[in-house]
XYZ file of C-alpha atoms in Angstrom:
487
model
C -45.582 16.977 -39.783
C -41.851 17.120 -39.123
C -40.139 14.190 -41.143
C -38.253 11.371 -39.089
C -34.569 11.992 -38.675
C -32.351 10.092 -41.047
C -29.308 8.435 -39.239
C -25.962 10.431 -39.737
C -22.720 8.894 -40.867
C -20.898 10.673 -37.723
C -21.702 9.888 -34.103
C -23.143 12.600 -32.241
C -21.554 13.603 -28.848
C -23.566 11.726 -25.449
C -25.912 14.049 -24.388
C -23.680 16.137 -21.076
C -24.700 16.316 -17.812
C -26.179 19.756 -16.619
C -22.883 21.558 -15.184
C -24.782 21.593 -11.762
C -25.435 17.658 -11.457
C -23.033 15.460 -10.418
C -22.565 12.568 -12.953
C -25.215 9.637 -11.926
C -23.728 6.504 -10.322
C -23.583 4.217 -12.841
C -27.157 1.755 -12.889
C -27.666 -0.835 -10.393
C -26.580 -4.285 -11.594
C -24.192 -2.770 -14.468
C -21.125 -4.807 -13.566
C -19.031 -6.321 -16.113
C -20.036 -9.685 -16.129
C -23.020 -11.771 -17.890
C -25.251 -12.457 -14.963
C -27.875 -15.258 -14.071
C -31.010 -13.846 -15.857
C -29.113 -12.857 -18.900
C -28.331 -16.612 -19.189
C -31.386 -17.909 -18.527
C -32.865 -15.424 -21.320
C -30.497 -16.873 -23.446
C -31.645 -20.195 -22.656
C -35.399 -19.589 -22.425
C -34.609 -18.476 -26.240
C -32.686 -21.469 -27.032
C -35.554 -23.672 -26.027
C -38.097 -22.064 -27.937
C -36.068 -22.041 -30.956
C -34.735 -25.690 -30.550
C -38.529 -26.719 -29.984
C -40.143 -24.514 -32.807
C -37.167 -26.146 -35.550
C -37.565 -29.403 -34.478
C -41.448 -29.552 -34.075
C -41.418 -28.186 -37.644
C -38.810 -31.112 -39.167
C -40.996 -33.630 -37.059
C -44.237 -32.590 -38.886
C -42.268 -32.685 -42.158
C -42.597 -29.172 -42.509
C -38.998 -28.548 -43.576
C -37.664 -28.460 -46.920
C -35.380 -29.363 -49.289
C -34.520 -25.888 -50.209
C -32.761 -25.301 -48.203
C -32.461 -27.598 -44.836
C -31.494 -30.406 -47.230
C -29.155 -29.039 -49.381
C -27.032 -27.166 -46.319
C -27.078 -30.953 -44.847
C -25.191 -31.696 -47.341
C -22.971 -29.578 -47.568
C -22.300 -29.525 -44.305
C -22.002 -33.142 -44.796
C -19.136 -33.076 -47.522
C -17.123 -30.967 -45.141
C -17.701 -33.931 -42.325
C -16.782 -36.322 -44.794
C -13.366 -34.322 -45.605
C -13.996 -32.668 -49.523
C -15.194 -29.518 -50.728
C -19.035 -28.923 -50.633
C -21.611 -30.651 -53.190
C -25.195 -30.899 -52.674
C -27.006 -33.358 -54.769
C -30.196 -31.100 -54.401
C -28.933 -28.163 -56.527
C -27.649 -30.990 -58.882
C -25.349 -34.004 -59.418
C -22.627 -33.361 -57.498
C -23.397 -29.762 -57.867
C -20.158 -27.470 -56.345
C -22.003 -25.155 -53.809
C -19.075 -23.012 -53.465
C -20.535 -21.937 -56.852
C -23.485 -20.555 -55.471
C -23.302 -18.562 -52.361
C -19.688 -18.642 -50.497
C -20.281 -19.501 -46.791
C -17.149 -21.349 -45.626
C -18.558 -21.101 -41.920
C -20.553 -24.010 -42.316
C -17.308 -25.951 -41.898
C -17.507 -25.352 -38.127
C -20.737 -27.480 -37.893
C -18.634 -30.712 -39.480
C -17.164 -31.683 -36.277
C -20.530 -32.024 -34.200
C -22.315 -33.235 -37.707
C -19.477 -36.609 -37.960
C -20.782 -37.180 -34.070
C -24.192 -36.634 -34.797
C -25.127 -36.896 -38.717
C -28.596 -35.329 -38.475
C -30.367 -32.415 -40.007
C -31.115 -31.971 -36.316
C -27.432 -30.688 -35.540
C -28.000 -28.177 -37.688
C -31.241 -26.939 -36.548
C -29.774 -27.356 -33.040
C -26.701 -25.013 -33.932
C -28.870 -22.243 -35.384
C -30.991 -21.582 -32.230
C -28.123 -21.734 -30.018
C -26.341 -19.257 -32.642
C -29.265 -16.816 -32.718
C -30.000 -17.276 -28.626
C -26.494 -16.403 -28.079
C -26.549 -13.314 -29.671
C -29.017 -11.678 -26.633
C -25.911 -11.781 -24.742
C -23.781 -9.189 -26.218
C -26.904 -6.808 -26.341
C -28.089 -7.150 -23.279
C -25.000 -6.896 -21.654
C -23.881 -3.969 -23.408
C -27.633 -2.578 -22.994
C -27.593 -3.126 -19.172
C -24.047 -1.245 -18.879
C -25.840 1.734 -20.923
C -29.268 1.660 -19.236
C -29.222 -0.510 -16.725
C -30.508 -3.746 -15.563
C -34.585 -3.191 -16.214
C -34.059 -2.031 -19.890
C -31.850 -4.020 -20.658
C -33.987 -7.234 -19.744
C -36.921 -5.627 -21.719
C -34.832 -4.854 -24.478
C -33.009 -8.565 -25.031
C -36.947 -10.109 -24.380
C -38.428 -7.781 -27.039
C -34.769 -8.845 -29.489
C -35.261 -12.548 -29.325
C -39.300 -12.614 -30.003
C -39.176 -9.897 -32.578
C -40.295 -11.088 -35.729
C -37.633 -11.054 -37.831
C -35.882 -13.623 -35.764
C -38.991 -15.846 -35.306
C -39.496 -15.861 -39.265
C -35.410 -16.912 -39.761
C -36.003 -19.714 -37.138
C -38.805 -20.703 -38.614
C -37.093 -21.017 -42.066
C -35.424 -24.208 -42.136
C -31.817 -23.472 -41.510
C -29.260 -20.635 -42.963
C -25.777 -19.649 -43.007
C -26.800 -16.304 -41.818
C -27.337 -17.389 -38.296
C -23.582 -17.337 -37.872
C -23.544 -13.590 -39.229
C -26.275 -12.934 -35.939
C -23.983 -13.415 -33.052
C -21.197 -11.775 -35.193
C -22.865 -8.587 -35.548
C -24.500 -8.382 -32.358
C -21.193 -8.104 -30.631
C -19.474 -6.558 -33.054
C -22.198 -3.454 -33.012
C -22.373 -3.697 -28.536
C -18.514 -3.302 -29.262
C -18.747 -0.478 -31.486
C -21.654 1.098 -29.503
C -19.071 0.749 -25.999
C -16.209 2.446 -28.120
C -14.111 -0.778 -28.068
C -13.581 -0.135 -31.672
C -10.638 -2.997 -32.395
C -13.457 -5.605 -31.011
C -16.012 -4.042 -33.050
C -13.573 -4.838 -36.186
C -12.168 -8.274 -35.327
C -15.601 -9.667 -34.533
C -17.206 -8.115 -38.347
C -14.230 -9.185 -40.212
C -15.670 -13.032 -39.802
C -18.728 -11.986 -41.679
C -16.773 -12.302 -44.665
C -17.009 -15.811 -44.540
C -20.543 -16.161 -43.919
C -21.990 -15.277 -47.136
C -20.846 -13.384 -50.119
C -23.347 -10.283 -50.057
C -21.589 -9.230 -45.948
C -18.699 -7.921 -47.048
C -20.419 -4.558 -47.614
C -22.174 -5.145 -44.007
C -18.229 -5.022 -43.027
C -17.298 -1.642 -45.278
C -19.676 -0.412 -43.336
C -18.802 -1.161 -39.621
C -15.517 -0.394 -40.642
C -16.824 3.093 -42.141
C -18.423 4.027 -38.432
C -14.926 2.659 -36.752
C -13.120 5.322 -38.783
C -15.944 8.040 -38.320
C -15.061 7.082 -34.347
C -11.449 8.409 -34.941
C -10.191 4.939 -35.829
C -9.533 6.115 -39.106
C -6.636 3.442 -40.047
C -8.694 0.631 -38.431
C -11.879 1.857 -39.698
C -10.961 1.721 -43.258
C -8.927 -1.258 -43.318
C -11.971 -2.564 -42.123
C -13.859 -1.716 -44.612
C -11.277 -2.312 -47.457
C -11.565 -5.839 -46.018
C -15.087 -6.372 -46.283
C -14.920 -4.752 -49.826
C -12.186 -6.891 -50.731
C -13.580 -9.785 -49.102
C -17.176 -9.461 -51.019
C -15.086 -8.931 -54.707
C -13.035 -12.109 -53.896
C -16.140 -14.050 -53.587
C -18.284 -12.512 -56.376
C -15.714 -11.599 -58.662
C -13.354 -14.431 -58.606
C -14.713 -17.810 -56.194
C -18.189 -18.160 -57.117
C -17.743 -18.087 -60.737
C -14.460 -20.332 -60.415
C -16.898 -23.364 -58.826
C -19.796 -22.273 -60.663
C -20.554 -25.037 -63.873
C -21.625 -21.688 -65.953
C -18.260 -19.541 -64.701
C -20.480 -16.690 -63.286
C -22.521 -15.611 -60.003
C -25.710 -17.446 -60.258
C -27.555 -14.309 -58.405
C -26.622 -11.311 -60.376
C -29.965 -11.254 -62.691
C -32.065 -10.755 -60.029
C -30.907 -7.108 -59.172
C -29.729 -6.744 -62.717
C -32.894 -7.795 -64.276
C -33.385 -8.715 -67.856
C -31.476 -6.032 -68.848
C -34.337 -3.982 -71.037
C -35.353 -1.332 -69.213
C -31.350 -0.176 -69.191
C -30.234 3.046 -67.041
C -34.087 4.039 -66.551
C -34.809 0.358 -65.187
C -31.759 1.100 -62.747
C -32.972 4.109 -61.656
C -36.182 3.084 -60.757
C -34.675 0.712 -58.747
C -32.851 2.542 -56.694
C -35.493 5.527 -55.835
C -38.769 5.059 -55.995
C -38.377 0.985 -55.955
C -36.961 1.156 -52.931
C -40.283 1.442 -51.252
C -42.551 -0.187 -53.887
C -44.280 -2.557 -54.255
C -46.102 -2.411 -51.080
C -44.472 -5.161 -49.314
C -41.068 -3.233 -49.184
C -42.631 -0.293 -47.265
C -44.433 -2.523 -44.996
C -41.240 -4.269 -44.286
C -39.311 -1.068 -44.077
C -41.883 -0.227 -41.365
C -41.714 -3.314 -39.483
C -38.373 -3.605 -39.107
C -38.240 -0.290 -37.458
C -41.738 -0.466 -35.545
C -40.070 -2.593 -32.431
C -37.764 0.639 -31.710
C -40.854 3.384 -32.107
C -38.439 4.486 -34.919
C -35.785 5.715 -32.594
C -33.350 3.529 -34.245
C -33.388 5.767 -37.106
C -31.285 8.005 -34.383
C -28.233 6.138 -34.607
C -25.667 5.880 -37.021
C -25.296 2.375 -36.955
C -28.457 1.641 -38.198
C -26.589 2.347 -41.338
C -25.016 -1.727 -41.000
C -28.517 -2.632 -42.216
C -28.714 -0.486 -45.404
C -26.845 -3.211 -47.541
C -28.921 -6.121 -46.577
C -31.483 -3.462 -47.536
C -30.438 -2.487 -50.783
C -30.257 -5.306 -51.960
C -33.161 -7.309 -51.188
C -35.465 -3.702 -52.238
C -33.464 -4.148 -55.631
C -33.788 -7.722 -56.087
C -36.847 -9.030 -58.601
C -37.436 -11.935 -56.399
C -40.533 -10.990 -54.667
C -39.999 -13.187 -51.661
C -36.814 -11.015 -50.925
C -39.380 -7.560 -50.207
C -41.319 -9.468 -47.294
C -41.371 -10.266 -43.553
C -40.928 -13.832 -44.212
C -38.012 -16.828 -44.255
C -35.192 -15.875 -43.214
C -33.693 -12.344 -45.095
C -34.887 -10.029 -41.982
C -32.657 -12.178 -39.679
C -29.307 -10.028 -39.792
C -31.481 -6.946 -39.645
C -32.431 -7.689 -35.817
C -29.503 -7.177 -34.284
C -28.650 -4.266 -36.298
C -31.671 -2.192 -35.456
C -31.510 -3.533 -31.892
C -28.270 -2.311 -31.456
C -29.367 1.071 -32.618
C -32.209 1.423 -30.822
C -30.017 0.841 -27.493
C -27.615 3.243 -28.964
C -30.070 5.848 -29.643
C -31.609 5.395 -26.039
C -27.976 5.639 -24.451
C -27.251 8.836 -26.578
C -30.414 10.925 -25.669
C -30.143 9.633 -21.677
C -34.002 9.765 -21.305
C -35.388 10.934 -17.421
C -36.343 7.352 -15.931
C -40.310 8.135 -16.905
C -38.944 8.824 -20.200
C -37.559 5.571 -20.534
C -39.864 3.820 -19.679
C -42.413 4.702 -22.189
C -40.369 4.098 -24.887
C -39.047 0.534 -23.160
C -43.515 -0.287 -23.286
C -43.705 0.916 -26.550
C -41.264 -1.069 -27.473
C -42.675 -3.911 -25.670
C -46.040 -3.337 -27.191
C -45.130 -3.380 -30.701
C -43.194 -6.591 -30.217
C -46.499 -8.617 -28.294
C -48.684 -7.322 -30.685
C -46.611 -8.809 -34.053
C -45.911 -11.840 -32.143
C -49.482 -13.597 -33.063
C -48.755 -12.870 -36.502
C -45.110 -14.572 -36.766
C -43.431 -18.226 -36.008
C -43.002 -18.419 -32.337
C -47.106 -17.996 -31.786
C -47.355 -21.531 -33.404
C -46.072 -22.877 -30.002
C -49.092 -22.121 -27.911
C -51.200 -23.616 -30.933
C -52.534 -27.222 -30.748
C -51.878 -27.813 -34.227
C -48.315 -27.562 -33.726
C -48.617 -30.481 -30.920
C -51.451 -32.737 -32.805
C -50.031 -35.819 -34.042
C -50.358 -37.068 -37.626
C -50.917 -40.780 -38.252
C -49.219 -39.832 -41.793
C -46.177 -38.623 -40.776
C -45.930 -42.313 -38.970
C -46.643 -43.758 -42.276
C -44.172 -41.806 -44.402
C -41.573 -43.073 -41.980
C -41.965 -46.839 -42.319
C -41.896 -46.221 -45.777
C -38.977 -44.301 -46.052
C -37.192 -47.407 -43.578
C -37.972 -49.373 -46.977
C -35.211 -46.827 -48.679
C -31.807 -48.450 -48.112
C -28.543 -46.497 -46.830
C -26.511 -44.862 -49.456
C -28.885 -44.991 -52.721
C -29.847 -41.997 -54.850
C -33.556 -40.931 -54.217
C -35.533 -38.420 -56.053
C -38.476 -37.512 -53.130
C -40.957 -34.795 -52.630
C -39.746 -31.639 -50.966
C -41.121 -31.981 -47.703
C -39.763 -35.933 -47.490
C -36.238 -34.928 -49.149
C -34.777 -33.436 -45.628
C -36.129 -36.532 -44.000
C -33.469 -38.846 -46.267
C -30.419 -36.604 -46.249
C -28.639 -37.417 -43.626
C -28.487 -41.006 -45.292
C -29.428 -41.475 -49.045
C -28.305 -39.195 -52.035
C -31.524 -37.425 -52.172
C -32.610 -34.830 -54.729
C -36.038 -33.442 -55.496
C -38.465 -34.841 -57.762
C -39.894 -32.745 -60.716
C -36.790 -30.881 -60.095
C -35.314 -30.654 -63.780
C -32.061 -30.422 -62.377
C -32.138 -33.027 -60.348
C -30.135 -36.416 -60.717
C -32.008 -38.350 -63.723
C -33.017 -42.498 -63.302
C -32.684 -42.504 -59.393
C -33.096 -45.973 -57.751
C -35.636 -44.924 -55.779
C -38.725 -42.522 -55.995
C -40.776 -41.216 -53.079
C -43.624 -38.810 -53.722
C -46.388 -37.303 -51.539
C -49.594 -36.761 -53.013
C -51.571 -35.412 -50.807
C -49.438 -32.241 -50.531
C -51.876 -29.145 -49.933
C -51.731 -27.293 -53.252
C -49.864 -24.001 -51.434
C -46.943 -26.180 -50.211
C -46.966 -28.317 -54.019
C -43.215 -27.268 -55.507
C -41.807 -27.598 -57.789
C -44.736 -29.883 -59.443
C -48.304 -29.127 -59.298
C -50.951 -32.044 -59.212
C -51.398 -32.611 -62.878
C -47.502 -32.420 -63.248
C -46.443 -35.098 -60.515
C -49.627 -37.222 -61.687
C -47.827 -37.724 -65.206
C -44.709 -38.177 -64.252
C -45.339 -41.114 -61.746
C -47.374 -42.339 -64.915
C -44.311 -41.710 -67.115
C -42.042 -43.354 -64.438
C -43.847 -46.351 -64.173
C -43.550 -46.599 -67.855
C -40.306 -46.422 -67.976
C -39.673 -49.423 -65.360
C -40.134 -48.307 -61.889
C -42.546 -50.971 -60.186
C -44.737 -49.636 -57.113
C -42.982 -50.795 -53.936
C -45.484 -49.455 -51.590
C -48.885 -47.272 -51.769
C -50.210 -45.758 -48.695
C -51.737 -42.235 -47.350
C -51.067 -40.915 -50.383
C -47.572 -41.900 -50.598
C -46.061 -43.730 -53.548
C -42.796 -45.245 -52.997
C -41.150 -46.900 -56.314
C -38.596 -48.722 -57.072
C -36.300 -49.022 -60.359
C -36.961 -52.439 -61.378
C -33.218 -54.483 -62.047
């Protein structure tokens, strides 16, 4: 069996037209502007998102890591000082633990509306947005058809149902951002390409290389001075925040994250190695992922070169020993999406399929995307669990009204994102978390797969040990406990 074609640095030439054909009139519908149905896509998308996010904080199915703790940073910015999130600690400096100025844009809409609904609100329309750029670009390429098969298949794949799904992230921003700037680079409008990665810089630490990258292709265009200023920018941008922010906020003085692609250290230059050949694709779940993430484009993605924008996000969730960071799940597949999206339409406008040609790979592509969808986020819309009401939730609310404005809380991790937007909330059992709160919620009846960071046994003592040291029961009911710190 021939192997699959690995994606080349350099972009080959468009396939020409036979010297005997004329060159075909350009597809029906491929005018410049984004038309009715791409909008209404966009919005479709928006909906479902918006409706998934909130139907999940409603059922108190979010979580304090991490919908609570980007609250609040998002609500120091409002408020006019540097981030802190009482979550990660007291007062804890997040710029310390991942750099993502962007979040600053949400302040604005956050002092109108202080909610953790603003947020989930600004991710879907963030992530529904980015359709736009692809399908536009996809319809100039293809034409109108494809293009709407390709920008439904985009925003159900799985790897953006599992980010929506995920409470909320600072990656959403980098969605939009690389979905134009790859339907710019894939259209040859290479100084658009650049000015709309360069942002990604100040989404999170780790997309700086996603930048070198982009700029890389740019210069492999013929854009050489652009291209590598580009990527000397996202190199430079990615050092800065490593090398020099993060461990300036940090408490320790270092980057919190480096141990888990550096490990413990033991296994030295071997260890390393491993990591970076055959631990690439093992365990299991990497492969699988690997697979998955190309499945949606029958692999054809792996026939452009700017599939190579996803090998950083890649590299270094393969190389990380956080397990969670090899799978299909939360939110790490999101900025992959766009990426192999945007290859797939460039590998489709590079070959110029016949019209019968096209179309099977446009229901392959289809296929592969309705089949996964049972199996991911957006399915739980169309199931009546997701609508059935729960007298507890009701319950947990009228206790929680008990909670006055402006206290410090220590609360389960389910009821912590449900009291950020107006108590200083941490998590309880947490052993960073803020010591002799003035108030302590805890759920529990928690199923024993969503119990963190406390298991039964754990939380049982320590209510026992808090009563002990003062805390008198304030209410008991559904499980809940709500104390009090006596005065």
């Amino acid at each position: 069996m021939q192997a699959p074609p690995t994606p080349s640095l350099a972009f080959p030439p468009r396939q020409p037209a036979a010297p005997e054909e004329a060159e075909p009139a350009a597809p029906r519908g491929s005018g410049p502007g984004i038309t009715w149905w791409m909008w209404s896509l966009a919005g479709a998308l928006f909906l479902a998102y918006t409706t998934l996010s909130l139907r999940l904080h409603q059922r108190m199915l979010t979580n304090a890591f991490d919908l609570a703790i980007f609250e609040q940073v998002v609500q120091s910015y409002a408020a006019g000082h540097l981030p802190v999130s009482e979550v990660k600690g007291p007062d804890f400096p997040v710029l310390g633990d991942h750099f993502h100025p962007v979040l600053a844009l949400i302040a604005p809409l956050y002092r109108l509306w202080p909610s953790p609904v603003v947020l989930l609100v600004v991710q879907a329309a963030l992530i529904a947005g980015s359709v736009l750029p692809l399908t536009l670009w996809a319809r100039r390429a293809l034409g109108t058809g494809p293009a709407a098969v390709i920008g439904g298949c985009y925003g159900l794949s799985w790897g953006i149902a599992s980010g929506v799904a995920a409470d909320f992230h600072e990656v959403a921003f980098a969605v939009p951002l690389l979905a134009c700037s790859l339907s710019a680079l894939g259209s040859d409008r290479l100084t658009a390409a650049a000015c709309w990665a360069l942002p990604l810089v100040l989404v999170k630490e780790d997309l700086g290389l996603t930048v070198a990258v982009i700029g890389l292709l740019i210069a492999a265009r013929g854009r050489r001075r652009l291209g590598y200023a580009t990527a000397a920018a996202g190199l430079a941008g990615t050092a800065l925040a490593m090398l020099v922010i993060l461990p300036a906020f940090h408490p320790a003085g270092s980057y919190a994250y480096t141990h888990w692609v550096a490990g413990s250290g033991a296994g030295g230059a071997a260890d390393l190695l491993h990591k970076v050949t055959i631990g690439m694709i093992t365990p299991e779940a990497k492969a699988t992922t690997l697979l998955l993430v190309l499945a949606p484009t029958l692999f054809l993605a792996l026939r452009s070169p700017l599939l190579w924008v996803a090998l950083p996000t890649l590299l270094w969730r393969f190389a990380s020993d956080l397990s969670t960071h090899w799978g299909t799940g939360y939110h790490y597949s999101l900025v992959l999406m766009p990426v192999v999206f945007a290859a797939f339409v460039d590998a489709l406008a590079r070959r110029r399929p016949d019209r019968g040609s096209l179309r099977r790979h446009l229901a392959g592509c289809a296929a592969v995307t309705l089949l996964l969808l049972p199996s991911y986020p957006l399915w739980w819309l169309v199931q009546p669990e997701t609508w059935r009401h729960d007298p507890r939730v009701a319950t947990a609310h009228r206790l929680m009204d008990r909670i006055p404005d402006g206290v410090t809380v220590q609360a389960s991790n389910q009821l912590v994102p449900q009291l950020a937007d107006r108590t200083s909330v941490s998590l309880y059992g947490w052993a960073d978390s803020r010591p002799d709160p003035e108030w302590i919620m805890v759920d529990t009846r928690v199923p024993q797969h969503r119990r963190w960071p406390q298991d039964f046994f754990a939380e049982r003592k320590s209510l026992q040990q808090a009563r002990q040291q003062g805390y008198r029961t304030v209410a008991e009911q559904d499980g809940f406990v709500l104390l009090s710190r006596s005065r």
